[in-house]
Short mmCIF file of C-alpha atoms in Angstrom, two decimals:
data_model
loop_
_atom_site.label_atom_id
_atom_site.label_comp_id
_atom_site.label_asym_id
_atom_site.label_seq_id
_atom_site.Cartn_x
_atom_site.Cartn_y
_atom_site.Cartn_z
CA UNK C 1 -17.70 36.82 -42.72
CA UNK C 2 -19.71 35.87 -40.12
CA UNK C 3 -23.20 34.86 -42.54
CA UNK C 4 -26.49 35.95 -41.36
CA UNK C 5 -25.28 37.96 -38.27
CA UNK C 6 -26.52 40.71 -37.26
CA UNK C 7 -25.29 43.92 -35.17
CA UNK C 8 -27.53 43.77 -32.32
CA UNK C 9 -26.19 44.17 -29.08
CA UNK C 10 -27.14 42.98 -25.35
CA UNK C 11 -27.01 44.58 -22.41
CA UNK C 12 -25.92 42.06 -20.22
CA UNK C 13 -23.19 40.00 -21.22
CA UNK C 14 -20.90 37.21 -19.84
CA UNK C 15 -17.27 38.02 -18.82
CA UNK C 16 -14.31 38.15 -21.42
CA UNK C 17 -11.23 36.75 -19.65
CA UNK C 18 -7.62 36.64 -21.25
CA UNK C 19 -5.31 35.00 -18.96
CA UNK C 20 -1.40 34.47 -19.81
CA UNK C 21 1.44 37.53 -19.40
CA UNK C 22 1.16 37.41 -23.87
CA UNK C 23 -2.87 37.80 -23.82
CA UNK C 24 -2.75 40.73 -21.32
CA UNK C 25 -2.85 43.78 -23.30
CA UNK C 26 -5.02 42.11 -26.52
CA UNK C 27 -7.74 44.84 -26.02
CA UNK C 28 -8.99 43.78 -29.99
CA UNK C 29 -8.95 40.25 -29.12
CA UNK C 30 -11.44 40.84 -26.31
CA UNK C 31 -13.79 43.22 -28.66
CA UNK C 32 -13.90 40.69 -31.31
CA UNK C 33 -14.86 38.04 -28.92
CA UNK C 34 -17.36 40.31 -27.28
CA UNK C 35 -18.92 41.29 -31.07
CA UNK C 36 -18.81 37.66 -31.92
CA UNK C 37 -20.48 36.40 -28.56
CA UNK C 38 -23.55 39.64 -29.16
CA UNK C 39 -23.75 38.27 -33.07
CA UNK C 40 -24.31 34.98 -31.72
CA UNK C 41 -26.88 35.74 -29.41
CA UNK C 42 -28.87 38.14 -32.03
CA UNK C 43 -28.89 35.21 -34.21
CA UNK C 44 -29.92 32.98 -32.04
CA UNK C 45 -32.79 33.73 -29.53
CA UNK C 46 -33.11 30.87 -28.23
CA UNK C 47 -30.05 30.59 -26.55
CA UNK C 48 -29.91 32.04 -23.14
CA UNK C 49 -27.53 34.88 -22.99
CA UNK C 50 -26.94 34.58 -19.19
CA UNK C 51 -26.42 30.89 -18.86
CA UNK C 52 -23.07 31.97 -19.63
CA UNK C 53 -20.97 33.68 -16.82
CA UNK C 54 -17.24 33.74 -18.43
CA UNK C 55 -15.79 32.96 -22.05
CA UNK C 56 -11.61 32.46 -21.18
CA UNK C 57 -8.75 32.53 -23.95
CA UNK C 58 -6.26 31.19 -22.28
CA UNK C 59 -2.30 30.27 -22.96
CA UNK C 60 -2.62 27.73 -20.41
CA UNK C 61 -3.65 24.54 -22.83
CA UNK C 62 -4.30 21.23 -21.45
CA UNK C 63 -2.17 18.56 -22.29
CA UNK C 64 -4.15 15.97 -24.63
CA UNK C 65 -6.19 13.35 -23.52
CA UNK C 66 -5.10 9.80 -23.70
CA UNK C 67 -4.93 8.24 -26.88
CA UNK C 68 -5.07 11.97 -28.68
CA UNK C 69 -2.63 13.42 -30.33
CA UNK C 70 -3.97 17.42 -29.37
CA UNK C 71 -5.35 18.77 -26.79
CA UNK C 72 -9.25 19.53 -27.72
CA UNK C 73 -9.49 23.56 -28.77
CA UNK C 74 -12.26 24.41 -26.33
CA UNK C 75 -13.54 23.15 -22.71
CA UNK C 76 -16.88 23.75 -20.36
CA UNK C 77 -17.36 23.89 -16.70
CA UNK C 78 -20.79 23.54 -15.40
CA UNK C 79 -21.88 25.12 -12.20
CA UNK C 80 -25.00 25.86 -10.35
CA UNK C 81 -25.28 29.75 -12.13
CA UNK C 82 -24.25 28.79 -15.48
CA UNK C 83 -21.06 27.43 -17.58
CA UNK C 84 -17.70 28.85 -18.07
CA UNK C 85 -16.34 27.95 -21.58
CA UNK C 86 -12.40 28.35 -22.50
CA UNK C 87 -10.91 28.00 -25.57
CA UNK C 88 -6.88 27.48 -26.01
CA UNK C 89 -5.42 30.77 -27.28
CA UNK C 90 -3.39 29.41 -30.18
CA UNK C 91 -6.68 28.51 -31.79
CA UNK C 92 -8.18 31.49 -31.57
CA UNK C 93 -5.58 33.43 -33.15
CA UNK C 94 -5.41 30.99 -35.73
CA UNK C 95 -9.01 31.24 -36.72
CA UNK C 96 -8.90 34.68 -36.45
CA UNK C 97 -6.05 35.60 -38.58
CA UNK C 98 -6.97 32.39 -40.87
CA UNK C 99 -9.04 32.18 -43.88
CA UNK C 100 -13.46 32.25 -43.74
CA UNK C 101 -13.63 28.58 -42.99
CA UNK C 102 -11.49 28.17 -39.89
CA UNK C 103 -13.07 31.49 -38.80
CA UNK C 104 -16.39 29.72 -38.71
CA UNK C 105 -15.74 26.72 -37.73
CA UNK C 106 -14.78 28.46 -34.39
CA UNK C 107 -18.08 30.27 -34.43
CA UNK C 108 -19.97 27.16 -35.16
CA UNK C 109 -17.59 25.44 -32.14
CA UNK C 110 -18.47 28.36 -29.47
CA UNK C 111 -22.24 28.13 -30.68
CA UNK C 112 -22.66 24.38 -30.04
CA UNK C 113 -21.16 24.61 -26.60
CA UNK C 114 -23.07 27.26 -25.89
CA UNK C 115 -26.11 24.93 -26.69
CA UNK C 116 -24.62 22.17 -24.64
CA UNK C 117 -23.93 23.96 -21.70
CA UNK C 118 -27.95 25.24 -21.93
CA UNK C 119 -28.89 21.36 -21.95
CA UNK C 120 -27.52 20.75 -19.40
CA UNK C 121 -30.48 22.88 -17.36
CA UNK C 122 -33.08 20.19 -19.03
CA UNK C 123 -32.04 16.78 -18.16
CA UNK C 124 -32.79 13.82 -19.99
CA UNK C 125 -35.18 11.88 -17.71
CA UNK C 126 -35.77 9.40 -14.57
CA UNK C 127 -33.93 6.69 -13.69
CA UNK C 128 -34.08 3.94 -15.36
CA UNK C 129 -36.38 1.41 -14.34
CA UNK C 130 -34.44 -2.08 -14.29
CA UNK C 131 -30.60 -3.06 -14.53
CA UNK C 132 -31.22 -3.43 -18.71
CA UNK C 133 -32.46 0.02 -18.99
CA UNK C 134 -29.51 1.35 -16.61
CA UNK C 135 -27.05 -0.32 -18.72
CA UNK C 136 -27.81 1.43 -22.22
CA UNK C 137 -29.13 4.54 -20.33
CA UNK C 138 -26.02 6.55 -20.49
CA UNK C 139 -25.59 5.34 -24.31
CA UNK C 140 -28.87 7.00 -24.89
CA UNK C 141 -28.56 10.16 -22.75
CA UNK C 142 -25.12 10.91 -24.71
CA UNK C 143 -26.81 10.35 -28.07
CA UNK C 144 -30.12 12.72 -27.18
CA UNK C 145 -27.85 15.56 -25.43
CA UNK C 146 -25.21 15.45 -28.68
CA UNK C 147 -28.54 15.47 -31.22
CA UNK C 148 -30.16 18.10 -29.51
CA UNK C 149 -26.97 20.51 -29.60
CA UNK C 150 -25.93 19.87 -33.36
CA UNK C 151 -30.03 20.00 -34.32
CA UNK C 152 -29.73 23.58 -32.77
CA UNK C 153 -26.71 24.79 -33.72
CA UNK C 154 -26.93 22.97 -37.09
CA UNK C 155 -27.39 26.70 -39.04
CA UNK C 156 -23.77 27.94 -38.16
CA UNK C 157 -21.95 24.85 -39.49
CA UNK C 158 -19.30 26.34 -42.44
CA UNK C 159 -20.82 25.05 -45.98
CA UNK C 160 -18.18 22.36 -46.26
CA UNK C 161 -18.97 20.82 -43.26
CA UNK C 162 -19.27 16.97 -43.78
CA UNK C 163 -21.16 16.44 -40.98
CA UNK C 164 -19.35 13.63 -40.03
CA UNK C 165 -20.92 11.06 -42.39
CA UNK C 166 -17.98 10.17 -44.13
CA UNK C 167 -16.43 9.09 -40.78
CA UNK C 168 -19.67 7.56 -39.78
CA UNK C 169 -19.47 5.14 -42.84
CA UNK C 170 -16.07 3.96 -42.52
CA UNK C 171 -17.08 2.90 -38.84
CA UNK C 172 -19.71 0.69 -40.51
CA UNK C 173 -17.78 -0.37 -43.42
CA UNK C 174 -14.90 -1.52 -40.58
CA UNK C 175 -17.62 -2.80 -37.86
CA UNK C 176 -18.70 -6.17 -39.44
CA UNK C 177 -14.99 -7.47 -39.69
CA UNK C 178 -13.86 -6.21 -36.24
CA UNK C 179 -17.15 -7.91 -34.81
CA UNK C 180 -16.00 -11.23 -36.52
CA UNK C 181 -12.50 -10.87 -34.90
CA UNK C 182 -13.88 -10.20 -31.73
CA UNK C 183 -16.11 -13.23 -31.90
CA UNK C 184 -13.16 -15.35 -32.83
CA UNK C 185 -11.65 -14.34 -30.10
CA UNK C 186 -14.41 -15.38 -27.74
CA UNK C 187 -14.54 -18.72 -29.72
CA UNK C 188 -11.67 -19.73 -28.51
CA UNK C 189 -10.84 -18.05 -25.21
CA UNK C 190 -14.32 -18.22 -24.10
CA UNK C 191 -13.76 -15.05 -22.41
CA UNK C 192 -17.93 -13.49 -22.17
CA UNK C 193 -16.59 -10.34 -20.36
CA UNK C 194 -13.94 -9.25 -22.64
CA UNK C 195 -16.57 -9.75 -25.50
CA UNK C 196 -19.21 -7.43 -23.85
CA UNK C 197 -16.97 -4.98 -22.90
CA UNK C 198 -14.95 -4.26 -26.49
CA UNK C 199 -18.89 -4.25 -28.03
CA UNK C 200 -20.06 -2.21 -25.39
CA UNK C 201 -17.84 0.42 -26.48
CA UNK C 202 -18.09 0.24 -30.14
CA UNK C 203 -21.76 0.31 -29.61
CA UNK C 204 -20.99 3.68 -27.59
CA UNK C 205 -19.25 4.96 -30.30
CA UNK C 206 -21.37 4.14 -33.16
CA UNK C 207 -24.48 5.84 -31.47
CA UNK C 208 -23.10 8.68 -30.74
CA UNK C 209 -21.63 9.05 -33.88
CA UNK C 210 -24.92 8.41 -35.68
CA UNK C 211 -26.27 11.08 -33.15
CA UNK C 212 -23.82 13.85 -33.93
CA UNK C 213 -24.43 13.24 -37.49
CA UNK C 214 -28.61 12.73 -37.62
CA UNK C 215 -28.96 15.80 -35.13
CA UNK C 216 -27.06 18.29 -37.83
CA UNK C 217 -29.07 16.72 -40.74
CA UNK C 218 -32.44 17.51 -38.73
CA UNK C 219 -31.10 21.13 -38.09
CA UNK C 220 -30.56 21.20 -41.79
CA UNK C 221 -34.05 19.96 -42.96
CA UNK C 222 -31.97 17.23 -45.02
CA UNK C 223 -31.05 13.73 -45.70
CA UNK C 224 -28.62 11.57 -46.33
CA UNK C 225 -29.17 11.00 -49.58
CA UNK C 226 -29.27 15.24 -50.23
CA UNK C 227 -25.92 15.22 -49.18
CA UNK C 228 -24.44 12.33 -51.08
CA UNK C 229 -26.56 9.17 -52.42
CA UNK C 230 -23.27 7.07 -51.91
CA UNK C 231 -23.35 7.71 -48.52
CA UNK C 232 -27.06 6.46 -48.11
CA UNK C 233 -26.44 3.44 -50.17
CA UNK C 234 -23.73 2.73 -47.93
CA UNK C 235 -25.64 2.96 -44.58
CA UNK C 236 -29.08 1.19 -46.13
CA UNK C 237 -26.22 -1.55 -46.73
CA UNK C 238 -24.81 -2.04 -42.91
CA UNK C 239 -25.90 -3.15 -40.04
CA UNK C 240 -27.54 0.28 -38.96
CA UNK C 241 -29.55 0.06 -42.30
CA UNK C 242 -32.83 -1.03 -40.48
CA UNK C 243 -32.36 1.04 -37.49
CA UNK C 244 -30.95 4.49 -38.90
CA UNK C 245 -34.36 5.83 -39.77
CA UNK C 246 -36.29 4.58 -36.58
CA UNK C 247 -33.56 5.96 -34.47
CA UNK C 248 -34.12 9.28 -36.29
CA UNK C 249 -37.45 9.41 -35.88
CA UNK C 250 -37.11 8.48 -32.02
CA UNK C 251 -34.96 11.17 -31.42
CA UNK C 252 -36.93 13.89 -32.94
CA UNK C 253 -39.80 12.84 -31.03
CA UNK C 254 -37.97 12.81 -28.02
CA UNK C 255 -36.40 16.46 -28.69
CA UNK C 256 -40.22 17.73 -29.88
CA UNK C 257 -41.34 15.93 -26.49
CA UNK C 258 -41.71 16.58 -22.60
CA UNK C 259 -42.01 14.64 -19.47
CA UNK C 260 -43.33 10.86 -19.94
CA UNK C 261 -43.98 11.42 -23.92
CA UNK C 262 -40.01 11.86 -23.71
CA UNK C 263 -39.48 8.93 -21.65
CA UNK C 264 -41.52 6.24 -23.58
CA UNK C 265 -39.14 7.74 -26.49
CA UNK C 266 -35.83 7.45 -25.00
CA UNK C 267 -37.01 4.38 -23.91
CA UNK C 268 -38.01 2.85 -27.46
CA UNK C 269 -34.73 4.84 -28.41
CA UNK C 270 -33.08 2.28 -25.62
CA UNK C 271 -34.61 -1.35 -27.43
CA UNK C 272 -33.23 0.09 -30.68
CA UNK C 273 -29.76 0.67 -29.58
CA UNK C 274 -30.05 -2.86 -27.86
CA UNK C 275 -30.96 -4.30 -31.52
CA UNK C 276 -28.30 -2.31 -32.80
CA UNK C 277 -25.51 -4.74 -30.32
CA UNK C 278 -27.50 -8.07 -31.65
CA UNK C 279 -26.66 -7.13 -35.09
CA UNK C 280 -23.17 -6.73 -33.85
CA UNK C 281 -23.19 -10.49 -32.53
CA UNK C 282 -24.26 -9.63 -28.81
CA UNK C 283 -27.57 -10.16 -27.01
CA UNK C 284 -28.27 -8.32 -24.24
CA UNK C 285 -31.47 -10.00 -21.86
CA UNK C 286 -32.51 -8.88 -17.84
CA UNK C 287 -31.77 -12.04 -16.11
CA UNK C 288 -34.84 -13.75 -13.81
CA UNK C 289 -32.00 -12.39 -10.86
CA UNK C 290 -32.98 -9.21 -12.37
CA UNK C 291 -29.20 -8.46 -13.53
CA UNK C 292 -27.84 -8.17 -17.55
CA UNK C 293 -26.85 -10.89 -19.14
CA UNK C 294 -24.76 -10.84 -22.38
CA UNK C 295 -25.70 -13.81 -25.25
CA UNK C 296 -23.52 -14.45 -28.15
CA UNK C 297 -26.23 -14.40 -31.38
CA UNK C 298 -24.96 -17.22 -32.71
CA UNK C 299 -23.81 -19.26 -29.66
CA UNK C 300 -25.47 -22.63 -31.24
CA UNK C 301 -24.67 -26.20 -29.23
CA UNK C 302 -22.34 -27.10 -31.73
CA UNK C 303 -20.68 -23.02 -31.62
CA UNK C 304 -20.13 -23.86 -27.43
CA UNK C 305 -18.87 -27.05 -27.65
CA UNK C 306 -16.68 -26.11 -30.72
CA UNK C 307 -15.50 -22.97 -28.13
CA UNK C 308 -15.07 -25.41 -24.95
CA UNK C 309 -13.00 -27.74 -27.21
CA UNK C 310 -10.73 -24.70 -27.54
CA UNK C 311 -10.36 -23.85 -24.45
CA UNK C 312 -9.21 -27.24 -23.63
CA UNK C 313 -6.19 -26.82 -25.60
CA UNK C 314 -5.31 -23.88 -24.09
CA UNK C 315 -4.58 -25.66 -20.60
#
């Protein structure tokens, strides 16, 4: 079941731990883990077998995060001498006693972790120069870090795996309204910070989002439009229509790239995303008080005065 995986084994290999009184005695559960972990690693060669110490199963699942409804299957802990990566028993046994595809999509789960947790050992770059760069820096690290693990781990994604394109369409097909709303909103309340900050985080979301989905495409050696030309149509028609292939091509260069070449590309990566918020309705500009300052695109005399009239009413 496990495609394109061979039988090689390692000699040195990270800890198996099974903690709860119901995982004690699963002596086959830690074999197949082992086996799946040496598979892994045979396919895979250029993932560092010792960067991680300990794989746990545990009973002990975290409650969910806010505003989840489940807690997520599988968690990483960084440290100094490599990662530990645990993964809530009831998944486990469900993908293991499931059918091909849920088996797999575990595999493909452990293998991008794995790649994540090896990432972390090559850090994105210096600090950003000025209070603009810092702002959209940690927009851009989380979009290079997210590419560079799906781009790698891209080959054990299960067939059906829609590599989150669908999703990444109905954020654009729902942006342009939600944007309108929001500048409604500021129309009349006036209120610049609320504005910048509900943006701020759709921008987040929408980059990394594109990320996830343009770093498994690269690992693929495909398109868009190989997977489904409605899709492409759809995203040549939004907002990120202009941007989607220069932000592709900025993060490839960045992952093929060390040092300053990687730099000048996260930071071209940076001006793109910052385009990406003015399409949204939001200008962001470093102040002559060297601080960020937040423009609405089409604040016009008659938009302000039209908002200030508003706001009058209000009192």
């Amino acid at each position: 079941m496990l495609r394109g995986l061979t039988n090689q084994r390692f000699t040195a290999m990270p800890t198996i731990e099974l903690r709860g009184d119901r995982l004690a005695g699963a002596l086959t559960l830690r074999s197949t883990l082992a086996d799946l972990l040496d598979r892994l690693y045979a396919r895979d060669g250029a993932l560092d077998a010792s960067r991680l110490t300990a794989l746990v199963v545990t009973d002990d699942v975290a409650a969910p995060a806010h505003g989840q409804t489940e807690a997520p299957p599988l968690a990483r802990e960084d440290a100094a001498d490599g990662c530990t990566i645990t993964l809530a028993a009831p998944y486990v046994e469900q993908a293991l006693g499931g059918d091909a595809d849920q088996l797999l999509q575990m595999v493909h789960l452990l293998h991008r972790e794995l790649w994540r947790g090896q990432l972390t050992l090559d850090p994105v770059a210096a600090a950003a120069a000025d209070a603009l760069a810092a702002q959209f820096s940690p927009i851009v690290t989380r979009m290079f870090d997210e590419y560079r693990a799906n781009r790698a781990s891209a080959w054990s994604l299960p067939a059906k795996a829609d590599l989150l394109l669908p999703h990444l369409l109905g954020l654009l097909e729902e942006l342009p309204a939600a944007c309108e709303r929001a500048l409604a909103d500021y129309r009349l309340d006036g209120n610049l910070d609320a504005l910048a900050g509900i943006s701020m985080a759709r921008l987040a979301l929408l980059m990394q989002t594109t990320a996830f989905s343009l770093g498994y495409l690269a690992g693929l050696g495909r398109t868009v439009a190989d997977i489904a030309p409605e899709l492409k149509d759809g995203i040549d028609a939004s907002l990120l229509g202009r941007e989607w292939p220069r932000i592709a091509a900025l993060l490839a260069g960045a992952t093929a790239s060390e040092g300053e070449a990687r730099t000048l590309q996260l930071d071209m990566l940076r001006t793109r995303v910052i385009a990406v918020l003015g399409a949204m309705g939001l200008a962001a500009r470093l102040g002559k008080d060297g601080a960020v300052w937040m423009d609405v695109a089409d604040a016009s005399a008659e938009a302000t005065a039209a908002a200030l009239a508003r706001m009058g009413t209000l009192h």
